Coordinates of C-alpha atoms in Angstrom, one line a residue:
X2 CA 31.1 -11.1 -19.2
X3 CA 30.8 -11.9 -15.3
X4 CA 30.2 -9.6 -12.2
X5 CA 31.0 -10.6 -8.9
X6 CA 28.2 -12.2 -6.4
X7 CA 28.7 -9.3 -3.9
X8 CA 28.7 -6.3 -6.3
X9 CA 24.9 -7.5 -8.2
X10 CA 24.0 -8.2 -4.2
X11 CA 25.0 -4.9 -3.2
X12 CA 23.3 -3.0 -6.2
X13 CA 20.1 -5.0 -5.8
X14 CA 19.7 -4.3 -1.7
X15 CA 20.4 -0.8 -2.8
X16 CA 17.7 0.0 -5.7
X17 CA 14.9 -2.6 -4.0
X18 CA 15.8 -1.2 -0.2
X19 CA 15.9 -5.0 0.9
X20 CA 16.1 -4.5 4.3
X21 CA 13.4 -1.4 4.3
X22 CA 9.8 -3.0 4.3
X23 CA 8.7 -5.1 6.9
X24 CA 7.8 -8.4 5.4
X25 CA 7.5 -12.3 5.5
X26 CA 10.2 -13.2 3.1
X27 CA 13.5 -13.2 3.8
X28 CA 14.5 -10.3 1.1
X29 CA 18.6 -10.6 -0.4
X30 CA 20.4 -13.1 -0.5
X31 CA 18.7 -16.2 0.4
X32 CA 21.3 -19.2 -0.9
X33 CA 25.2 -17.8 -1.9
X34 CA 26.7 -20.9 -4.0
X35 CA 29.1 -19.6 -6.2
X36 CA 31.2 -15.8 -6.5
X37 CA 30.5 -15.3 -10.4
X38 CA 28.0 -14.6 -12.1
X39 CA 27.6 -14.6 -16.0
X40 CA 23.7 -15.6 -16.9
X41 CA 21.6 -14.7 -14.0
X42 CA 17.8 -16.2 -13.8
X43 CA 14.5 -14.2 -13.5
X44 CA 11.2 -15.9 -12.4
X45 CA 8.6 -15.6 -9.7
X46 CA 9.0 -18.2 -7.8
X47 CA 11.8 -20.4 -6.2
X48 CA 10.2 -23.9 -7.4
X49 CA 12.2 -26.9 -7.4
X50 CA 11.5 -27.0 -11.4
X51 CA 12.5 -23.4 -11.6
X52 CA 15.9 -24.0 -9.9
X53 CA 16.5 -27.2 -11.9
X54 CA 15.5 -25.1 -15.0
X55 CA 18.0 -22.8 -13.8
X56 CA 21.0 -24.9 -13.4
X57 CA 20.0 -26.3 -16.9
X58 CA 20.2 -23.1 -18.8
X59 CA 23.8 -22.9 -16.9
X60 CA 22.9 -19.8 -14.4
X61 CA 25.2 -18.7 -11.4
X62 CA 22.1 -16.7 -9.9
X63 CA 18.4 -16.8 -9.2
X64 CA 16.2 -14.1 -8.7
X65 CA 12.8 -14.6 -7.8
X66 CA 9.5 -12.5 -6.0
X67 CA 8.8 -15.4 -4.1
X68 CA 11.7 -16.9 -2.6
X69 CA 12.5 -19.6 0.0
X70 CA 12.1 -18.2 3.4
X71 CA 9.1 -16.9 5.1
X72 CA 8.4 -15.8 8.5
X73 CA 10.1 -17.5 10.7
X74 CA 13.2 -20.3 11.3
X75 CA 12.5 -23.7 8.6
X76 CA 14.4 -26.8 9.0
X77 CA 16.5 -28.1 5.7
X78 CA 14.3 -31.0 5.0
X79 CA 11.0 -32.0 2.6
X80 CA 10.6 -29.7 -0.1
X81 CA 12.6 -26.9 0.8
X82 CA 15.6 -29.2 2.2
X83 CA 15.5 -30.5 -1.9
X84 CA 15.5 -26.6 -3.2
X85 CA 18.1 -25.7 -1.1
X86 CA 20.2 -28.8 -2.0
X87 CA 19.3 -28.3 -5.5
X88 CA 21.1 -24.7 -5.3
X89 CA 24.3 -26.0 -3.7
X90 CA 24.2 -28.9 -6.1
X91 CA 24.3 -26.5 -9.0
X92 CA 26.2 -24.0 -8.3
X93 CA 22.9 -21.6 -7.6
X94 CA 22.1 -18.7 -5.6
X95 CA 19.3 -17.2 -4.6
X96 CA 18.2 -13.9 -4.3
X97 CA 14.7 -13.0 -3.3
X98 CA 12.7 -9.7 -3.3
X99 CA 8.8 -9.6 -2.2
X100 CA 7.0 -6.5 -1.1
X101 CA 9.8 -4.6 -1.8
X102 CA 9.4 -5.3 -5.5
X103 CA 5.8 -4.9 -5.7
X104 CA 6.0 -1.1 -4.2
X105 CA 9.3 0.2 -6.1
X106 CA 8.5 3.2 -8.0
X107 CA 10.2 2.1 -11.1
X108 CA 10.9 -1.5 -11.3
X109 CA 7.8 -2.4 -9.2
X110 CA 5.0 -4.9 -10.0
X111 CA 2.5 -2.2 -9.0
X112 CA 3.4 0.6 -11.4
X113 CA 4.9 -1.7 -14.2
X114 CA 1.2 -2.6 -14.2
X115 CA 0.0 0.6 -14.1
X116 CA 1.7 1.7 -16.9
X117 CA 1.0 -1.1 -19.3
X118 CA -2.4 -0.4 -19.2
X119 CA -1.8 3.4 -19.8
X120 CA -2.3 4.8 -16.4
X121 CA -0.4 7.6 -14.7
X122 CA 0.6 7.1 -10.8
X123 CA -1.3 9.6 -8.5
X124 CA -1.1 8.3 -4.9
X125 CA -0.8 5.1 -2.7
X126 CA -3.0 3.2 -1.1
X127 CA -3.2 -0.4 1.1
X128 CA -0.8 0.4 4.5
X129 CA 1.3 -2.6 5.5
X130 CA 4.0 -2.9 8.3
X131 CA 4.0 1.2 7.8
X132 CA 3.8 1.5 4.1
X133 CA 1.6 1.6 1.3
X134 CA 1.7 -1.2 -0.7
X135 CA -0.7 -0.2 -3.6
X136 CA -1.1 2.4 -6.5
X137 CA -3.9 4.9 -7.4
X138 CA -3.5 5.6 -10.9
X139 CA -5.6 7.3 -13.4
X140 CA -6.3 7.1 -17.4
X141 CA -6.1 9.9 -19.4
X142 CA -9.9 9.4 -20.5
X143 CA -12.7 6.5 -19.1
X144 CA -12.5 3.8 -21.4
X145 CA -14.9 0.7 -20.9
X146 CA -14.4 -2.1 -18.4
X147 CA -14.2 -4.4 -21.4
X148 CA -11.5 -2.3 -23.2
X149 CA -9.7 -2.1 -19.5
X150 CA -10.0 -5.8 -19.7
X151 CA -8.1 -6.1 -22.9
X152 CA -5.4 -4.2 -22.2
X153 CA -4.7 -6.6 -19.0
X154 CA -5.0 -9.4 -21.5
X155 CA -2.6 -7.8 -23.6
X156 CA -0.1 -7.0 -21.1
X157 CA -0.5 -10.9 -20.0
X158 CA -3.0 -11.0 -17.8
X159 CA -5.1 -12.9 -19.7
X160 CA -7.0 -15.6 -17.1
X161 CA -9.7 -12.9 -15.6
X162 CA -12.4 -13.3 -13.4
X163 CA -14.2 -9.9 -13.4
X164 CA -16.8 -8.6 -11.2
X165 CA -18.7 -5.6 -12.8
X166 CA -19.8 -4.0 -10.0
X167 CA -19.3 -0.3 -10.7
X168 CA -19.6 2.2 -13.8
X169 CA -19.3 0.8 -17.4
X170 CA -16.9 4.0 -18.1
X171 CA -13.5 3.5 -15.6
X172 CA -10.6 5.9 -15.3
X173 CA -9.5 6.1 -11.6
X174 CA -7.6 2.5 -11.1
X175 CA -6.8 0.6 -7.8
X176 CA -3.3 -2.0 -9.1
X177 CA -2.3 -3.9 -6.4
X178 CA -0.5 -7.2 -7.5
X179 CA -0.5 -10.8 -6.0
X180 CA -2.5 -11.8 -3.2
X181 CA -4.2 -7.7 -2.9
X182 CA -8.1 -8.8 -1.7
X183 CA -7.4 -7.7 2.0
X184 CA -7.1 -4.4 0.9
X185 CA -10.4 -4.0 -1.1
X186 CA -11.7 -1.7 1.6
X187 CA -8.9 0.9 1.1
X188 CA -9.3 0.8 -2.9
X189 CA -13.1 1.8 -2.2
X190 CA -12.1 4.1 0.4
X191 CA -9.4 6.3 -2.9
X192 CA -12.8 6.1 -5.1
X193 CA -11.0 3.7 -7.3
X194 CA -13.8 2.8 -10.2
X195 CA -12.1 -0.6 -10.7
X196 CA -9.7 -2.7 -8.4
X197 CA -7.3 -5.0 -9.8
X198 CA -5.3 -7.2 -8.2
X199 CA -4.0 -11.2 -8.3
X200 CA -6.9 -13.4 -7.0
X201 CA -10.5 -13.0 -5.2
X202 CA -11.6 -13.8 -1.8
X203 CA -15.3 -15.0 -1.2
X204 CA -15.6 -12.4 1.4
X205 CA -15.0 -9.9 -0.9
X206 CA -17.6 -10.3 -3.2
X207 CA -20.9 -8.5 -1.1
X208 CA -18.3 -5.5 -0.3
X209 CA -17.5 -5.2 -3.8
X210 CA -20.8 -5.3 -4.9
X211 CA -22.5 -3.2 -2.1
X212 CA -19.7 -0.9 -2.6
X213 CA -19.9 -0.7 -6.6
X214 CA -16.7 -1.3 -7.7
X215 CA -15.3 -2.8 -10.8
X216 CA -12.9 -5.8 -9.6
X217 CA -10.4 -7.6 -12.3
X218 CA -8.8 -10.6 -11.0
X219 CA -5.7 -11.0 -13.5
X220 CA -3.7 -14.0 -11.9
X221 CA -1.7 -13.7 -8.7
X222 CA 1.6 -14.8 -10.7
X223 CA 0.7 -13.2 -14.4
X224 CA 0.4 -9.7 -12.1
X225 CA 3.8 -10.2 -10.9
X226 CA 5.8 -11.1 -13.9
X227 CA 7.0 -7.7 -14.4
X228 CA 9.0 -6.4 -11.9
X229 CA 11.6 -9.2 -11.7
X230 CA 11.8 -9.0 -15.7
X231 CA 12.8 -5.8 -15.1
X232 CA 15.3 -6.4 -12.6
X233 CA 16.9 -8.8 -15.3
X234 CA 17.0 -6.1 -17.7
X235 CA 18.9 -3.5 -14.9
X236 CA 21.5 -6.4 -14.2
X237 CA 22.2 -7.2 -18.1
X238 CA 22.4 -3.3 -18.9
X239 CA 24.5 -2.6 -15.7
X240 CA 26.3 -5.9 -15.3
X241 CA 26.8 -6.9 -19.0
X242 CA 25.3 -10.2 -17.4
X243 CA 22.9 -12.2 -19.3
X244 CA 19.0 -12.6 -18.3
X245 CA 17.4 -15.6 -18.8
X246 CA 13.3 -15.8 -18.0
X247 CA 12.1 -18.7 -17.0
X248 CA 8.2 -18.7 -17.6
X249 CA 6.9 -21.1 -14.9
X250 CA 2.9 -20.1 -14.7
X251 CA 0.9 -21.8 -11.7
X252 CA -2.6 -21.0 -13.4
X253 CA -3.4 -18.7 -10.3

């Protein structure tokens, strides 16, 4: 079965409010190469290996978290000159959604996250361009850091570096996925009892620790693996599309 370009588009600007968060990526539509769509690609980034890996599995459409515009006008030329090529070459196009996806309520990196591990959404937390990026969510009962731990590992986020700077017991949880260190302050500031996010910061480490709070460093792209699978399973269900993940890890 295919769907049209414009109609997955349309749906996906709609349920991800692409135009709604003030950010450096370009969110929608990034590359339009073709008109239908039957096998659509999930991933987190827009590599050159992910689009070729793409176009090898025979996909009309590319949707990535980290797409290939950022911030301001790029000339076509080095490496993203050879992704875009690549795109037109194959018949690929590219749709991109960053912040957006890691805030959603539902299909979000943040509360996917939160949920694997067991934890109930209370409130938000870590304000950028005017909204809050992050989620406060709480266990049922304090478990040990260690058995928090696993639970990453089992939802796979299992390359940790951990910083066990607050109670042994945690329950109130600080998830904000990807590159979340700047906002360490505001995680102290909700009384989280551990933070977790993508990757560290050196600066961070005496605030944690003078602050006494649990930190879990699970992997920028292992933290933000879930909301574009989810995505892919909203377009198969609603489209009757195929979803094809392509697992690309960068070992950060």
């Amino acid at each position: 079965m295919s769907a049209p370009l414009h109609d997955i588009v349309e749906y996906l600007d709609r349920l991800l409010d692409a135009a709604g968060v003030q950010d450096a990526s370009l969110n929608g539509l990034q590359v339009e190469a073709g008109e239908d769509i039957i096998t659509v690609a999930i991933a987190v980034d827009a590599a050159l290996p992910t689009i070729e890996m793409a176009v090898e599995r025979g996909c009309q459409l590319l949707m990535v978290h980290h797409g290939l515009f950022w911030g301001e006008d790029q000339p076509l030329r080095g490496a993203l000159g050879a992704r875009v090529a690549a795109c037109f070459r194959g018949g690929l196009s590219v749709y991109a959604s960053h912040l957006p996806l890691d805030l959603h309520v539902e299909v979000g990196n943040n509360a996917l996250l939160a949920a694997a591990l067991g934890a109930q959404p209370e409130s938000n937390f870590g304000v950028y361009g005017g909204v809050q990026l992050g989620t406060i969510a709480a266990l049922p009962e304090a478990m040990p850091l260690a058995e928090l731990a696993g639970r990453l590992a089992a939802a796979g986020c299992d390359d940790q570096v951990m910083w066990a700077f607050g109670p042994h017991q945690v329950q109130r949880l600080a998830v904000l996925t990807g590159s979340g260190c700047s906002f360490l302050q505001e995680a102290i500031d909700a009384g989280a009892d551990c933070f977790i996010t993508g990757e560290s910061k050196h600066s961070a480490y005496h605030q944690a620790r003078e602050a006494g709070i649990n930190c879990i460093f699970a992997g920028h792209y292992a933290t933000e693996t879930f909301g574009v699978r989810a995505v892919g399973e909203r377009l198969a269900e609603k489209f009757g599309v195929a979803a094809e993940w392509i697992h690309l890890p960068t070992g950060i």
